mmCIF file of C-alpha atoms in Angstrom:
data_model
loop_
_atom_site.group_PDB
_atom_site.id
_atom_site.type_symbol
_atom_site.label_atom_id
_atom_site.label_comp_id
_atom_site.label_asym_id
_atom_site.label_seq_id
_atom_site.Cartn_x
_atom_site.Cartn_y
_atom_site.Cartn_z
ATOM 1 C CA MET Y 58 165.123 100.035 2.249
ATOM 2 C CA THR Y 59 168.082 102.439 2.147
ATOM 3 C CA ARG Y 60 170.214 102.317 -0.964
ATOM 4 C CA PRO Y 61 172.538 104.652 -2.827
ATOM 5 C CA VAL Y 62 171.126 106.929 -5.553
ATOM 6 C CA CYS Y 63 173.930 105.513 -7.648
ATOM 7 C CA VAL Y 64 177.248 103.789 -7.240
ATOM 8 C CA LEU Y 65 180.332 105.029 -9.148
ATOM 9 C CA VAL Y 66 182.980 102.512 -10.194
ATOM 10 C CA GLY Y 67 186.092 102.954 -12.315
ATOM 11 C CA ALA Y 68 189.836 102.858 -12.491
ATOM 12 C CA PRO Y 69 192.116 105.162 -10.575
ATOM 13 C CA GLY Y 70 191.957 108.554 -12.285
ATOM 14 C CA SER Y 71 188.487 108.023 -13.738
ATOM 15 C CA GLY Y 72 187.057 110.845 -11.634
ATOM 16 C CA LYS Y 73 184.978 108.949 -9.095
ATOM 17 C CA THR Y 74 185.577 111.438 -6.289
ATOM 18 C CA SER Y 75 185.401 114.699 -8.239
ATOM 19 C CA THR Y 76 182.416 113.550 -10.317
ATOM 20 C CA GLY Y 77 180.704 112.007 -7.280
ATOM 21 C CA GLU Y 78 181.009 115.245 -5.328
ATOM 22 C CA ALA Y 79 179.632 117.275 -8.275
ATOM 23 C CA LEU Y 80 176.775 114.791 -8.773
ATOM 24 C CA ALA Y 81 175.860 114.666 -5.123
ATOM 25 C CA ALA Y 82 175.772 118.490 -4.982
ATOM 26 C CA ALA Y 83 173.506 118.590 -8.070
ATOM 27 C CA LEU Y 84 171.164 115.996 -6.547
ATOM 28 C CA GLY Y 85 171.157 117.569 -3.072
ATOM 29 C CA VAL Y 86 172.432 114.399 -1.431
ATOM 30 C CA THR Y 87 175.647 113.435 0.322
ATOM 31 C CA PHE Y 88 178.722 111.877 -1.245
ATOM 32 C CA ARG Y 89 180.554 108.937 0.265
ATOM 33 C CA ASP Y 90 183.766 107.165 -0.796
ATOM 34 C CA THR Y 91 184.374 103.700 0.586
ATOM 35 C CA ASP Y 92 188.132 104.366 0.599
ATOM 36 C CA HIS Y 93 187.500 107.049 3.208
ATOM 37 C CA ASP Y 94 185.376 104.607 5.198
ATOM 38 C CA ILE Y 95 188.257 102.079 5.166
ATOM 39 C CA GLU Y 96 190.717 104.711 6.385
ATOM 40 C CA ALA Y 97 188.344 105.710 9.193
ATOM 41 C CA THR Y 98 187.894 102.074 10.250
ATOM 42 C CA ALA Y 99 191.586 101.301 10.110
ATOM 43 C CA GLY Y 100 192.661 104.606 11.646
ATOM 44 C CA LYS Y 101 195.303 105.105 8.984
ATOM 45 C CA PRO Y 102 195.708 105.930 5.305
ATOM 46 C CA ILE Y 103 195.323 103.176 2.716
ATOM 47 C CA PRO Y 104 199.061 103.167 1.755
ATOM 48 C CA GLU Y 105 199.860 102.365 5.411
ATOM 49 C CA ILE Y 106 197.300 99.537 5.470
ATOM 50 C CA PHE Y 107 199.034 98.014 2.424
ATOM 51 C CA ILE Y 108 202.460 98.352 4.057
ATOM 52 C CA ASP Y 109 201.474 97.245 7.529
ATOM 53 C CA GLU Y 110 198.893 94.523 6.891
ATOM 54 C CA GLY Y 111 199.092 93.835 3.169
ATOM 55 C CA GLU Y 112 196.697 93.979 0.216
ATOM 56 C CA GLU Y 113 194.650 90.953 1.355
ATOM 57 C CA HIS Y 114 193.765 92.683 4.645
ATOM 58 C CA PHE Y 115 192.892 95.875 2.762
ATOM 59 C CA ARG Y 116 190.579 93.916 0.400
ATOM 60 C CA THR Y 117 188.795 92.375 3.434
ATOM 61 C CA LEU Y 118 188.192 95.873 4.852
ATOM 62 C CA GLU Y 119 187.068 97.010 1.414
ATOM 63 C CA ARG Y 120 184.486 94.213 1.016
ATOM 64 C CA GLN Y 121 183.090 95.069 4.478
ATOM 65 C CA ALA Y 122 182.986 98.820 3.774
ATOM 66 C CA VAL Y 123 181.199 98.315 0.461
ATOM 67 C CA ALA Y 124 178.608 95.946 1.937
ATOM 68 C CA THR Y 125 177.892 98.379 4.787
ATOM 69 C CA ALA Y 126 177.561 101.390 2.461
ATOM 70 C CA LEU Y 127 175.334 99.577 -0.002
ATOM 71 C CA ALA Y 128 172.952 98.623 2.790
ATOM 72 C CA SER Y 129 172.901 101.879 4.727
ATOM 73 C CA PHE Y 130 173.738 104.903 2.536
ATOM 74 C CA ASP Y 131 171.297 106.898 0.386
ATOM 75 C CA GLY Y 132 173.504 109.337 -1.494
ATOM 76 C CA VAL Y 133 176.145 109.055 -4.253
ATOM 77 C CA LEU Y 134 178.620 106.280 -3.434
ATOM 78 C CA ALA Y 135 182.074 105.841 -4.942
ATOM 79 C CA LEU Y 136 183.903 102.522 -4.653
ATOM 80 C CA GLY Y 137 187.646 102.108 -4.708
ATOM 81 C CA GLY Y 138 189.044 101.154 -8.108
ATOM 82 C CA GLY Y 139 189.720 97.537 -7.114
ATOM 83 C CA ALA Y 140 186.486 96.868 -5.204
ATOM 84 C CA VAL Y 141 184.998 95.071 -8.241
ATOM 85 C CA LEU Y 142 187.736 92.412 -8.003
ATOM 86 C CA ALA Y 143 185.727 90.681 -5.257
ATOM 87 C CA ASP Y 144 182.988 88.299 -6.434
ATOM 88 C CA GLN Y 145 181.023 89.180 -3.295
ATOM 89 C CA THR Y 146 181.104 92.898 -4.141
ATOM 90 C CA ARG Y 147 180.072 92.325 -7.747
ATOM 91 C CA ALA Y 148 177.156 90.213 -6.570
ATOM 92 C CA SER Y 149 176.177 92.895 -4.005
ATOM 93 C CA LEU Y 150 175.977 95.483 -6.777
ATOM 94 C CA ALA Y 151 173.202 93.607 -8.584
ATOM 95 C CA GLY Y 152 170.041 95.645 -8.478
ATOM 96 C CA HIS Y 153 171.856 98.933 -7.844
ATOM 97 C CA THR Y 154 172.307 101.724 -10.368
ATOM 98 C CA VAL Y 155 176.012 101.448 -11.119
ATOM 99 C CA ILE Y 156 177.808 103.995 -13.267
ATOM 100 C CA HIS Y 157 181.146 102.931 -14.740
ATOM 101 C CA LEU Y 158 183.315 105.988 -15.220
ATOM 102 C CA SER Y 159 185.461 104.926 -18.158
ATOM 103 C CA VAL Y 160 188.884 106.506 -18.674
ATOM 104 C CA GLU Y 161 191.713 105.727 -21.080
ATOM 105 C CA LEU Y 162 195.328 105.474 -20.053
ATOM 106 C CA PRO Y 163 196.547 108.979 -21.077
ATOM 107 C CA ASP Y 164 193.853 110.787 -19.058
ATOM 108 C CA ALA Y 165 194.143 108.393 -16.103
ATOM 109 C CA LEU Y 166 197.916 108.951 -15.979
ATOM 110 C CA ARG Y 167 197.521 112.686 -16.118
ATOM 111 C CA ARG Y 168 194.993 112.610 -13.274
ATOM 112 C CA VAL Y 169 196.829 110.255 -10.924
ATOM 113 C CA GLY Y 170 200.312 111.647 -11.607
ATOM 114 C CA LEU Y 171 202.999 109.385 -10.363
ATOM 115 C CA GLY Y 172 200.664 107.502 -8.062
ATOM 116 C CA ALA Y 173 201.331 109.362 -4.817
ATOM 117 C CA GLY Y 174 199.118 107.817 -2.173
ATOM 118 C CA ARG Y 175 198.119 104.969 -4.443
ATOM 119 C CA PRO Y 176 200.003 101.886 -3.284
ATOM 120 C CA LEU Y 177 199.345 99.790 -6.362
ATOM 121 C CA LEU Y 178 200.821 102.488 -8.569
ATOM 122 C CA ALA Y 179 203.995 103.077 -6.512
ATOM 123 C CA MET Y 180 206.233 101.166 -8.929
ATOM 124 C CA ASN Y 181 206.062 102.001 -12.659
ATOM 125 C CA PRO Y 182 202.712 103.846 -12.635
ATOM 126 C CA ARG Y 183 202.235 103.758 -16.435
ATOM 127 C CA ALA Y 184 202.636 99.981 -16.801
ATOM 128 C CA THR Y 185 200.754 99.224 -13.636
ATOM 129 C CA LEU Y 186 197.823 101.502 -14.536
ATOM 130 C CA LYS Y 187 197.643 99.950 -18.022
ATOM 131 C CA HIS Y 188 197.512 96.496 -16.430
ATOM 132 C CA LEU Y 189 194.799 97.607 -13.965
ATOM 133 C CA LEU Y 190 192.710 99.102 -16.771
ATOM 134 C CA ASP Y 191 193.029 95.917 -18.860
ATOM 135 C CA GLN Y 192 192.295 93.621 -15.892
ATOM 136 C CA ARG Y 193 189.351 95.541 -14.434
ATOM 137 C CA ARG Y 194 187.537 96.955 -17.480
ATOM 138 C CA PRO Y 195 185.497 93.711 -18.011
ATOM 139 C CA LEU Y 196 184.528 93.695 -14.347
ATOM 140 C CA TYR Y 197 183.386 97.318 -14.425
ATOM 141 C CA ALA Y 198 181.339 96.468 -17.552
ATOM 142 C CA GLU Y 199 179.861 93.429 -15.804
ATOM 143 C CA VAL Y 200 178.412 95.507 -12.910
ATOM 144 C CA ALA Y 201 177.567 98.704 -14.837
ATOM 145 C CA THR Y 202 174.073 99.866 -15.523
ATOM 146 C CA HIS Y 203 175.571 102.687 -17.619
ATOM 147 C CA THR Y 204 179.098 103.576 -18.822
ATOM 148 C CA VAL Y 205 180.124 107.205 -19.042
ATOM 149 C CA THR Y 206 183.399 108.273 -20.632
ATOM 150 C CA THR Y 207 185.312 110.845 -18.635
ATOM 151 C CA ASP Y 208 188.258 111.533 -20.948
ATOM 152 C CA GLY Y 209 188.748 115.236 -21.662
ATOM 153 C CA ARG Y 210 185.692 116.188 -19.621
ATOM 154 C CA THR Y 211 185.181 118.136 -16.415
ATOM 155 C CA PRO Y 212 183.547 116.479 -13.433
ATOM 156 C CA GLU Y 213 180.530 118.732 -13.901
ATOM 157 C CA GLU Y 214 180.118 117.636 -17.518
ATOM 158 C CA VAL Y 215 180.252 113.981 -16.499
ATOM 159 C CA ALA Y 216 177.835 114.616 -13.619
ATOM 160 C CA ASP Y 217 175.381 116.287 -16.028
ATOM 161 C CA GLU Y 218 175.429 113.174 -18.231
ATOM 162 C CA ILE Y 219 174.845 110.955 -15.213
ATOM 163 C CA LEU Y 220 171.958 113.164 -14.069
ATOM 164 C CA ALA Y 221 170.332 112.681 -17.465
ATOM 165 C CA LEU Y 222 170.808 108.891 -17.228
ATOM 166 C CA LEU Y 223 169.289 108.802 -13.730
ATOM 167 C CA LYS Y 224 166.146 110.527 -15.015
ATOM 168 C CA GLU Y 225 165.601 107.913 -17.718
#
């Protein structure tokens, strides 16, 4: 059965992509981001999906992309920050090695900037990101096998910690 080496979840700005790329390189496997899968399927960037079809349509595409990747990909997989909102996705993550990349508001804000290309952060990024962190943190914890703090750390430092956890 094909399954990811590990699945990275976390809020926007937690370092899923940069850490995932570093981790995949260290493991000698490929990296995959379900947000990129969604854009490829839709033929347009995520902000345009939100504008043209709405968040509900995006979430449907996201659930499908996550289910496909979990069943067919054997590298390091990163999920979009809101993927854990879906009950179906949280259930699908059972039995997988899921790493929650935890980030606090100051570091997340510094990393995402003013939310360019992030539709949910377009208006009042600070308040919105705080709300997303508060809303999603329990869901990340629910699916996580391990939680790794990324604040003040490089992607390589975080990847090294994850490598150690994967060897346990």
